[in-house]
Amino acid sequence: MPGPVAGSKSRVYADVNTLKSREYWDYEAHVPNWNNQEDYQLVRKLGRGKYSEVFEAINITNNEKVVVKILKPVKKKKIKREIKILENLRGGTNIIRLVDTVKDPVSRTPALVFECINNTDFKELYQKLTDYDIRFYMYELLKALDYCHSMGIMHRDVKPHNVMIDHQLRKLRLIDWGLAEFYHPSQEYNVRVASRYFKGPELLVDYQMYDYSLDMWSLGCMLASMIFQKDPRDSASHHSPVSCFTQLKATVMTTSD
């Protein structure tokens, strides 16, 4: 009979949050500073997700173009976590910059305001990237991930949709920190994170004591998408990552017997 599972600890940046004050990572105690959404005029809808709707907008006080992410009803602690993480990462290499936190004066609906990036849709962009382009943008994404990991934070949803690229200016930003979390050694985390075709093996086998390496697996999937100019979701086989991983695991175990 197997013994108890040993505690898990990341090989890098394991003790970042242990060495910081509780105020740094205790997002539930964080009190966001909410400003007035009337300072921003919505221009057009850019997209929507499970937790938000995203709009291009103009700051009417200075004519700055911004992006406004209007949050759908979720638990307050989830909103606090995203804001706390974005504030902690503000100014970080290739991290999307949080400009403001606002609420609608009538509905009190919260929204996050970000810098605007002139993004090219990845389905179009990946088709024309050169070998040098791929290496350049992967390096820029690695810079962003190394920075957030060095700050004790896992992104947990790295995918093409969350990597904005202004190809003309060769500028990259890692966005959507709604699933990000502070890393603490041996802590059990929710495995219902990341997107289907970018999930690390830990998530596929419900292993909860994962760490920053989860983001590196997702980055590897992105790299493959760029090199082979394929969207994983367009796979003709339609086999789920779970079934493929289970088959591989069974093959390895059979071979080792």
PDB file of C-alpha atoms in Angstrom:
ATOM      1  CA  MET A   1       0.000   0.000   0.000  1.00  0.00           C
ATOM      2  CA  PRO A   2       1.530   3.384  -0.980  1.00  0.00           C
ATOM      3  CA  GLY A   3       2.504   5.775   1.756  1.00  0.00           C
ATOM      4  CA  PRO A   4       1.391   9.395   2.114  1.00  0.00           C
ATOM      5  CA  VAL A   5       2.166  11.769  -0.740  1.00  0.00           C
ATOM      6  CA  ALA A   6       5.176  13.942   0.002  1.00  0.00           C
ATOM      7  CA  GLY A   7       4.770  17.701  -0.086  1.00  0.00           C
ATOM      8  CA  SER A   8       5.522  19.330  -3.407  1.00  0.00           C
ATOM      9  CA  LYS A   9       7.823  22.309  -3.835  1.00  0.00           C
ATOM     10  CA  SER A  10       8.743  24.247  -6.955  1.00  0.00           C
ATOM     11  CA  ARG A  11      12.375  24.041  -8.088  1.00  0.00           C
ATOM     12  CA  VAL A  12      12.425  27.822  -8.606  1.00  0.00           C
ATOM     13  CA  TYR A  13      10.986  30.820  -6.755  1.00  0.00           C
ATOM     14  CA  ALA A  14       9.501  28.438  -4.174  1.00  0.00           C
ATOM     15  CA  ASP A  15       9.721  30.733  -1.160  1.00  0.00           C
ATOM     16  CA  VAL A  16       8.859  34.109  -2.696  1.00  0.00           C
ATOM     17  CA  ASN A  17       5.581  34.521  -0.838  1.00  0.00           C
ATOM     18  CA  THR A  18       6.955  32.953   2.327  1.00  0.00           C
ATOM     19  CA  LEU A  19       9.527  35.750   2.491  1.00  0.00           C
ATOM     20  CA  LYS A  20       7.042  38.532   1.713  1.00  0.00           C
ATOM     21  CA  SER A  21       4.612  40.106   4.155  1.00  0.00           C
ATOM     22  CA  ARG A  22       1.099  38.685   4.355  1.00  0.00           C
ATOM     23  CA  GLU A  23      -0.226  41.931   2.869  1.00  0.00           C
ATOM     24  CA  TYR A  24       1.476  41.060  -0.435  1.00  0.00           C
ATOM     25  CA  TRP A  25      -0.412  37.811  -1.067  1.00  0.00           C
ATOM     26  CA  ASP A  26      -3.505  37.960   1.175  1.00  0.00           C
ATOM     27  CA  TYR A  27      -5.860  39.218  -1.529  1.00  0.00           C
ATOM     28  CA  GLU A  28      -8.997  38.536   0.524  1.00  0.00           C
ATOM     29  CA  ALA A  29      -7.971  41.342   2.880  1.00  0.00           C
ATOM     30  CA  HIS A  30      -7.228  43.712  -0.009  1.00  0.00           C
ATOM     31  CA  VAL A  31      -9.469  46.763  -0.419  1.00  0.00           C
ATOM     32  CA  PRO A  32      -9.459  47.964  -4.061  1.00  0.00           C
ATOM     33  CA  ASN A  33      -9.695  51.677  -4.803  1.00  0.00           C
ATOM     34  CA  TRP A  34     -12.741  52.088  -7.067  1.00  0.00           C
ATOM     35  CA  ASN A  35     -12.898  55.165  -9.310  1.00  0.00           C
ATOM     36  CA  ASN A  36     -15.694  56.451 -11.574  1.00  0.00           C
ATOM     37  CA  GLN A  37     -16.360  54.610 -14.833  1.00  0.00           C
ATOM     38  CA  GLU A  38     -17.841  57.794 -16.325  1.00  0.00           C
ATOM     39  CA  ASP A  39     -14.273  58.890 -17.116  1.00  0.00           C
ATOM     40  CA  TYR A  40     -14.260  56.233 -19.853  1.00  0.00           C
ATOM     41  CA  GLN A  41     -16.377  56.217 -23.007  1.00  0.00           C
ATOM     42  CA  LEU A  42     -16.901  52.785 -24.551  1.00  0.00           C
ATOM     43  CA  VAL A  43     -16.171  52.721 -28.298  1.00  0.00           C
ATOM     44  CA  ARG A  44     -16.654  49.134 -29.461  1.00  0.00           C
ATOM     45  CA  LYS A  45     -16.870  45.607 -28.144  1.00  0.00           C
ATOM     46  CA  LEU A  46     -13.704  43.566 -28.559  1.00  0.00           C
ATOM     47  CA  GLY A  47     -14.860  40.251 -27.146  1.00  0.00           C
ATOM     48  CA  ARG A  48     -16.375  38.341 -24.297  1.00  0.00           C
ATOM     49  CA  GLY A  49     -15.430  35.473 -22.049  1.00  0.00           C
ATOM     50  CA  LYS A  50     -16.827  33.388 -19.235  1.00  0.00           C
ATOM     51  CA  TYR A  51     -16.125  36.054 -16.636  1.00  0.00           C
ATOM     52  CA  SER A  52     -16.131  39.352 -18.535  1.00  0.00           C
ATOM     53  CA  GLU A  53     -16.894  41.496 -21.568  1.00  0.00           C
ATOM     54  CA  VAL A  54     -14.097  43.556 -23.107  1.00  0.00           C
ATOM     55  CA  PHE A  55     -14.407  46.936 -24.817  1.00  0.00           C
ATOM     56  CA  GLU A  56     -12.153  49.442 -26.510  1.00  0.00           C
ATOM     57  CA  ALA A  57     -12.666  52.800 -24.803  1.00  0.00           C
ATOM     58  CA  ILE A  58     -11.390  56.352 -24.553  1.00  0.00           C
ATOM     59  CA  ASN A  59     -10.369  58.111 -21.358  1.00  0.00           C
ATOM     60  CA  ILE A  60     -12.283  61.375 -21.845  1.00  0.00           C
ATOM     61  CA  THR A  61      -9.965  63.236 -19.465  1.00  0.00           C
ATOM     62  CA  ASN A  62      -6.873  62.768 -21.661  1.00  0.00           C
ATOM     63  CA  ASN A  63      -8.094  61.048 -24.896  1.00  0.00           C
ATOM     64  CA  GLU A  64      -6.005  57.962 -24.137  1.00  0.00           C
ATOM     65  CA  LYS A  65      -7.188  54.767 -25.838  1.00  0.00           C
ATOM     66  CA  VAL A  66      -7.700  51.994 -23.282  1.00  0.00           C
ATOM     67  CA  VAL A  67      -9.340  48.600 -22.872  1.00  0.00           C
ATOM     68  CA  VAL A  68     -12.155  48.193 -20.345  1.00  0.00           C
ATOM     69  CA  LYS A  69     -12.862  44.719 -18.965  1.00  0.00           C
ATOM     70  CA  ILE A  70     -16.351  44.712 -17.438  1.00  0.00           C
ATOM     71  CA  LEU A  71     -16.602  41.864 -14.949  1.00  0.00           C
ATOM     72  CA  LYS A  72     -19.576  39.530 -14.769  1.00  0.00           C
ATOM     73  CA  PRO A  73     -20.999  38.600 -11.335  1.00  0.00           C
ATOM     74  CA  VAL A  74     -18.426  36.417  -9.577  1.00  0.00           C
ATOM     75  CA  LYS A  75     -17.231  35.957  -6.018  1.00  0.00           C
ATOM     76  CA  LYS A  76     -15.690  39.127  -4.605  1.00  0.00           C
ATOM     77  CA  LYS A  77     -12.519  37.302  -3.618  1.00  0.00           C
ATOM     78  CA  LYS A  78     -11.890  36.340  -7.259  1.00  0.00           C
ATOM     79  CA  ILE A  79     -12.084  39.999  -8.285  1.00  0.00           C
ATOM     80  CA  LYS A  80      -9.834  40.990  -5.382  1.00  0.00           C
ATOM     81  CA  ARG A  81      -7.307  38.324  -6.366  1.00  0.00           C
ATOM     82  CA  GLU A  82      -7.072  39.547  -9.960  1.00  0.00           C
ATOM     83  CA  ILE A  83      -6.696  43.175  -8.882  1.00  0.00           C
ATOM     84  CA  LYS A  84      -4.103  42.391  -6.206  1.00  0.00           C
ATOM     85  CA  ILE A  85      -2.048  40.342  -8.658  1.00  0.00           C
ATOM     86  CA  LEU A  86      -2.210  43.034 -11.348  1.00  0.00           C
ATOM     87  CA  GLU A  87      -1.172  45.684  -8.834  1.00  0.00           C
ATOM     88  CA  ASN A  88       1.728  43.531  -7.633  1.00  0.00           C
ATOM     89  CA  LEU A  89       2.872  42.961 -11.222  1.00  0.00           C
ATOM     90  CA  ARG A  90       2.411  46.554 -12.393  1.00  0.00           C
ATOM     91  CA  GLY A  91       5.466  47.676 -14.359  1.00  0.00           C
ATOM     92  CA  GLY A  92       6.664  44.115 -14.894  1.00  0.00           C
ATOM     93  CA  THR A  93       8.282  43.041 -18.159  1.00  0.00           C
ATOM     94  CA  ASN A  94       5.634  42.412 -20.849  1.00  0.00           C
ATOM     95  CA  ILE A  95       2.808  42.295 -18.289  1.00  0.00           C
ATOM     96  CA  ILE A  96      -0.374  44.105 -19.353  1.00  0.00           C
ATOM     97  CA  ARG A  97      -0.576  47.358 -17.379  1.00  0.00           C
ATOM     98  CA  LEU A  98      -3.570  47.932 -15.120  1.00  0.00           C
ATOM     99  CA  VAL A  99      -4.503  51.600 -15.581  1.00  0.00           C
ATOM    100  CA  ASP A 100      -7.534  51.928 -13.315  1.00  0.00           C
ATOM    101  CA  THR A 101     -10.225  50.088 -11.357  1.00  0.00           C
ATOM    102  CA  VAL A 102     -13.712  51.537 -11.732  1.00  0.00           C
ATOM    103  CA  LYS A 103     -17.375  50.908 -10.984  1.00  0.00           C
ATOM    104  CA  ASP A 104     -20.491  51.958 -12.854  1.00  0.00           C
ATOM    105  CA  PRO A 105     -22.133  54.725 -10.758  1.00  0.00           C
ATOM    106  CA  VAL A 106     -25.601  53.156 -11.102  1.00  0.00           C
ATOM    107  CA  SER A 107     -25.202  49.374 -11.311  1.00  0.00           C
ATOM    108  CA  ARG A 108     -21.950  49.299  -9.276  1.00  0.00           C
ATOM    109  CA  THR A 109     -20.620  46.765 -11.775  1.00  0.00           C
ATOM    110  CA  PRO A 110     -16.822  46.550 -11.420  1.00  0.00           C
ATOM    111  CA  ALA A 111     -14.473  46.982 -14.372  1.00  0.00           C
ATOM    112  CA  LEU A 112     -10.722  46.921 -14.920  1.00  0.00           C
ATOM    113  CA  VAL A 113      -9.039  49.408 -17.249  1.00  0.00           C
ATOM    114  CA  PHE A 114      -5.894  48.392 -19.149  1.00  0.00           C
ATOM    115  CA  GLU A 115      -3.406  49.827 -21.611  1.00  0.00           C
ATOM    116  CA  CYS A 116      -4.470  49.234 -25.220  1.00  0.00           C
ATOM    117  CA  ILE A 117      -2.373  47.001 -27.480  1.00  0.00           C
ATOM    118  CA  ASN A 118      -2.880  46.989 -31.260  1.00  0.00           C
ATOM    119  CA  ASN A 119      -3.171  43.221 -31.385  1.00  0.00           C
ATOM    120  CA  THR A 120      -3.197  41.060 -34.509  1.00  0.00           C
ATOM    121  CA  ASP A 121      -5.405  37.973 -34.217  1.00  0.00           C
ATOM    122  CA  PHE A 122      -3.121  34.989 -33.665  1.00  0.00           C
ATOM    123  CA  LYS A 123      -4.803  32.882 -36.375  1.00  0.00           C
ATOM    124  CA  GLU A 124      -3.716  35.488 -38.900  1.00  0.00           C
ATOM    125  CA  LEU A 125      -0.380  36.378 -37.311  1.00  0.00           C
ATOM    126  CA  TYR A 126       0.981  32.865 -36.771  1.00  0.00           C
ATOM    127  CA  GLN A 127       0.653  32.118 -40.496  1.00  0.00           C
ATOM    128  CA  LYS A 128       3.251  34.744 -41.389  1.00  0.00           C
ATOM    129  CA  LEU A 129       5.745  34.568 -38.527  1.00  0.00           C
ATOM    130  CA  THR A 130       9.344  33.826 -39.504  1.00  0.00           C
ATOM    131  CA  ASP A 131      11.637  31.575 -37.499  1.00  0.00           C
ATOM    132  CA  TYR A 132      13.219  34.684 -36.003  1.00  0.00           C
ATOM    133  CA  ASP A 133       9.791  36.138 -35.136  1.00  0.00           C
ATOM    134  CA  ILE A 134       8.819  32.967 -33.282  1.00  0.00           C
ATOM    135  CA  ARG A 135      12.035  32.951 -31.263  1.00  0.00           C
ATOM    136  CA  PHE A 136      11.664  36.666 -30.526  1.00  0.00           C
ATOM    137  CA  TYR A 137       8.074  36.467 -29.270  1.00  0.00           C
ATOM    138  CA  MET A 138       8.668  33.281 -27.278  1.00  0.00           C
ATOM    139  CA  TYR A 139      11.576  35.005 -25.561  1.00  0.00           C
ATOM    140  CA  GLU A 140       9.360  38.008 -24.779  1.00  0.00           C
ATOM    141  CA  LEU A 141       6.697  35.689 -23.339  1.00  0.00           C
ATOM    142  CA  LEU A 142       9.347  33.890 -21.282  1.00  0.00           C
ATOM    143  CA  LYS A 143      10.373  37.261 -19.852  1.00  0.00           C
ATOM    144  CA  ALA A 144       6.786  37.886 -18.754  1.00  0.00           C
ATOM    145  CA  LEU A 145       6.467  34.444 -17.185  1.00  0.00           C
ATOM    146  CA  ASP A 146       9.828  34.658 -15.445  1.00  0.00           C
ATOM    147  CA  TYR A 147       8.805  38.011 -14.000  1.00  0.00           C
ATOM    148  CA  CYS A 148       5.458  36.842 -12.633  1.00  0.00           C
ATOM    149  CA  HIS A 149       7.003  33.625 -11.300  1.00  0.00           C
ATOM    150  CA  SER A 150       9.755  35.631  -9.607  1.00  0.00           C
ATOM    151  CA  MET A 151       6.942  37.576  -7.935  1.00  0.00           C
ATOM    152  CA  GLY A 152       5.395  34.356  -6.625  1.00  0.00           C
ATOM    153  CA  ILE A 153       2.516  34.234  -9.113  1.00  0.00           C
ATOM    154  CA  MET A 154       1.300  31.518 -11.512  1.00  0.00           C
ATOM    155  CA  HIS A 155      -0.703  32.706 -14.552  1.00  0.00           C
ATOM    156  CA  ARG A 156      -2.552  29.389 -15.095  1.00  0.00           C
ATOM    157  CA  ASP A 157      -4.130  30.326 -18.430  1.00  0.00           C
ATOM    158  CA  VAL A 158      -1.316  30.851 -20.946  1.00  0.00           C
ATOM    159  CA  LYS A 159      -2.697  30.512 -24.483  1.00  0.00           C
ATOM    160  CA  PRO A 160      -2.653  32.493 -27.764  1.00  0.00           C
ATOM    161  CA  HIS A 161      -5.843  34.382 -26.834  1.00  0.00           C
ATOM    162  CA  ASN A 162      -4.076  35.760 -23.754  1.00  0.00           C
ATOM    163  CA  VAL A 163      -0.905  36.917 -25.500  1.00  0.00           C
ATOM    164  CA  MET A 164      -1.382  40.246 -27.256  1.00  0.00           C
ATOM    165  CA  ILE A 165       1.128  41.014 -30.021  1.00  0.00           C
ATOM    166  CA  ASP A 166       1.537  44.339 -31.793  1.00  0.00           C
ATOM    167  CA  HIS A 167       3.602  42.999 -34.680  1.00  0.00           C
ATOM    168  CA  GLN A 168       4.369  46.433 -36.121  1.00  0.00           C
ATOM    169  CA  LEU A 169       5.920  47.637 -32.853  1.00  0.00           C
ATOM    170  CA  ARG A 170       7.107  44.104 -31.920  1.00  0.00           C
ATOM    171  CA  LYS A 171       5.416  44.503 -28.561  1.00  0.00           C
ATOM    172  CA  LEU A 172       4.015  41.579 -26.543  1.00  0.00           C
ATOM    173  CA  ARG A 173       1.796  41.646 -23.468  1.00  0.00           C
ATOM    174  CA  LEU A 174       0.552  38.752 -21.315  1.00  0.00           C
ATOM    175  CA  ILE A 175      -3.076  39.476 -20.407  1.00  0.00           C
ATOM    176  CA  ASP A 176      -6.065  38.020 -18.521  1.00  0.00           C
ATOM    177  CA  TRP A 177      -4.928  37.370 -14.972  1.00  0.00           C
ATOM    178  CA  GLY A 178      -8.359  36.209 -13.813  1.00  0.00           C
ATOM    179  CA  LEU A 179      -7.160  32.658 -13.111  1.00  0.00           C
ATOM    180  CA  ALA A 180      -3.742  33.648 -11.742  1.00  0.00           C
ATOM    181  CA  GLU A 181      -2.835  32.611  -8.201  1.00  0.00           C
ATOM    182  CA  PHE A 182      -0.127  33.114  -5.590  1.00  0.00           C
ATOM    183  CA  TYR A 183       2.203  30.125  -5.232  1.00  0.00           C
ATOM    184  CA  HIS A 184       2.760  28.547  -1.821  1.00  0.00           C
ATOM    185  CA  PRO A 185       4.745  25.283  -1.473  1.00  0.00           C
ATOM    186  CA  SER A 186       2.663  22.131  -0.932  1.00  0.00           C
ATOM    187  CA  GLN A 187      -0.623  24.005  -1.285  1.00  0.00           C
ATOM    188  CA  GLU A 188      -3.433  22.256  -3.133  1.00  0.00           C
ATOM    189  CA  TYR A 189      -4.888  24.277  -6.006  1.00  0.00           C
ATOM    190  CA  ASN A 190      -7.956  24.056  -8.200  1.00  0.00           C
ATOM    191  CA  VAL A 191      -7.279  21.877 -11.251  1.00  0.00           C
ATOM    192  CA  ARG A 192     -10.096  23.493 -13.239  1.00  0.00           C
ATOM    193  CA  VAL A 193      -7.807  26.130 -14.716  1.00  0.00           C
ATOM    194  CA  ALA A 194      -6.132  26.707 -18.106  1.00  0.00           C
ATOM    195  CA  SER A 195      -7.780  26.014 -21.443  1.00  0.00           C
ATOM    196  CA  ARG A 196      -8.451  22.535 -22.767  1.00  0.00           C
ATOM    197  CA  TYR A 197      -5.588  22.131 -25.233  1.00  0.00           C
ATOM    198  CA  PHE A 198      -3.049  23.992 -23.091  1.00  0.00           C
ATOM    199  CA  LYS A 199      -3.534  22.099 -19.820  1.00  0.00           C
ATOM    200  CA  GLY A 200      -0.470  20.614 -18.172  1.00  0.00           C
ATOM    201  CA  PRO A 201      -0.377  16.890 -17.240  1.00  0.00           C
ATOM    202  CA  GLU A 202      -0.933  17.761 -13.572  1.00  0.00           C
ATOM    203  CA  LEU A 203      -4.381  19.102 -14.366  1.00  0.00           C
ATOM    204  CA  LEU A 204      -5.280  16.088 -16.498  1.00  0.00           C
ATOM    205  CA  VAL A 205      -4.695  13.698 -13.586  1.00  0.00           C
ATOM    206  CA  ASP A 206      -6.165  16.004 -10.914  1.00  0.00           C
ATOM    207  CA  TYR A 207      -2.822  16.603  -9.201  1.00  0.00           C
ATOM    208  CA  GLN A 208      -3.455  19.675  -7.056  1.00  0.00           C
ATOM    209  CA  MET A 209       0.028  20.482  -5.734  1.00  0.00           C
ATOM    210  CA  TYR A 210       1.314  21.915  -9.001  1.00  0.00           C
ATOM    211  CA  ASP A 211       3.572  24.945  -9.416  1.00  0.00           C
ATOM    212  CA  TYR A 212       4.897  27.469 -11.955  1.00  0.00           C
ATOM    213  CA  SER A 213       5.832  24.678 -14.382  1.00  0.00           C
ATOM    214  CA  LEU A 214       2.150  24.553 -15.333  1.00  0.00           C
ATOM    215  CA  ASP A 215       2.701  27.773 -17.297  1.00  0.00           C
ATOM    216  CA  MET A 216       5.756  26.342 -19.038  1.00  0.00           C
ATOM    217  CA  TRP A 217       3.771  23.412 -20.434  1.00  0.00           C
ATOM    218  CA  SER A 218       1.205  25.861 -21.833  1.00  0.00           C
ATOM    219  CA  LEU A 219       4.016  27.913 -23.365  1.00  0.00           C
ATOM    220  CA  GLY A 220       5.323  24.749 -25.044  1.00  0.00           C
ATOM    221  CA  CYS A 221       1.885  24.152 -26.562  1.00  0.00           C
ATOM    222  CA  MET A 222       1.899  27.735 -27.841  1.00  0.00           C
ATOM    223  CA  LEU A 223       5.351  27.271 -29.354  1.00  0.00           C
ATOM    224  CA  ALA A 224       4.116  24.185 -31.201  1.00  0.00           C
ATOM    225  CA  SER A 225       1.135  26.179 -32.509  1.00  0.00           C
ATOM    226  CA  MET A 226       3.501  28.793 -33.905  1.00  0.00           C
ATOM    227  CA  ILE A 227       5.979  26.365 -35.454  1.00  0.00           C
ATOM    228  CA  PHE A 228       3.424  24.067 -37.084  1.00  0.00           C
ATOM    229  CA  GLN A 229       0.950  26.888 -37.785  1.00  0.00           C
ATOM    230  CA  LYS A 230      -1.818  24.795 -36.255  1.00  0.00           C
ATOM    231  CA  ASP A 231      -4.528  25.649 -33.762  1.00  0.00           C
ATOM    232  CA  PRO A 232      -4.759  22.646 -31.362  1.00  0.00           C
ATOM    233  CA  ARG A 233      -8.528  23.025 -31.376  1.00  0.00           C
ATOM    234  CA  ASP A 234      -8.594  22.259 -35.112  1.00  0.00           C
ATOM    235  CA  SER A 235      -7.184  18.758 -34.655  1.00  0.00           C
ATOM    236  CA  ALA A 236      -8.914  16.317 -36.999  1.00  0.00           C
ATOM    237  CA  SER A 237      -8.775  13.506 -34.454  1.00  0.00           C
ATOM    238  CA  HIS A 238     -10.790  15.382 -31.834  1.00  0.00           C
ATOM    239  CA  HIS A 239      -9.201  13.214 -29.139  1.00  0.00           C
ATOM    240  CA  SER A 240      -9.302  14.984 -25.803  1.00  0.00           C
ATOM    241  CA  PRO A 241      -5.976  15.724 -24.064  1.00  0.00           C
ATOM    242  CA  VAL A 242      -7.180  13.588 -21.141  1.00  0.00           C
ATOM    243  CA  SER A 243      -7.730  10.465 -23.262  1.00  0.00           C
ATOM    244  CA  CYS A 244      -4.401  10.943 -25.087  1.00  0.00           C
ATOM    245  CA  PHE A 245      -2.509  11.394 -21.820  1.00  0.00           C
ATOM    246  CA  THR A 246      -4.246   8.376 -20.258  1.00  0.00           C
ATOM    247  CA  GLN A 247      -3.270   6.216 -23.253  1.00  0.00           C
ATOM    248  CA  LEU A 248       0.339   7.418 -23.042  1.00  0.00           C
ATOM    249  CA  LYS A 249       0.462   6.740 -19.289  1.00  0.00           C
ATOM    250  CA  ALA A 250      -0.928   3.230 -19.808  1.00  0.00           C
ATOM    251  CA  THR A 251       1.667   2.531 -22.529  1.00  0.00           C
ATOM    252  CA  VAL A 252       4.548   3.684 -20.322  1.00  0.00           C
ATOM    253  CA  MET A 253       3.352   1.620 -17.349  1.00  0.00           C
ATOM    254  CA  THR A 254       2.917  -1.493 -19.526  1.00  0.00           C
ATOM    255  CA  THR A 255       6.395  -1.073 -21.013  1.00  0.00           C
ATOM    256  CA  SER A 256       7.990  -0.680 -17.581  1.00  0.00           C
ATOM    257  CA  ASP A 257       6.408  -3.866 -16.157  1.00  0.00           C
TER     258      ASP A 257
END
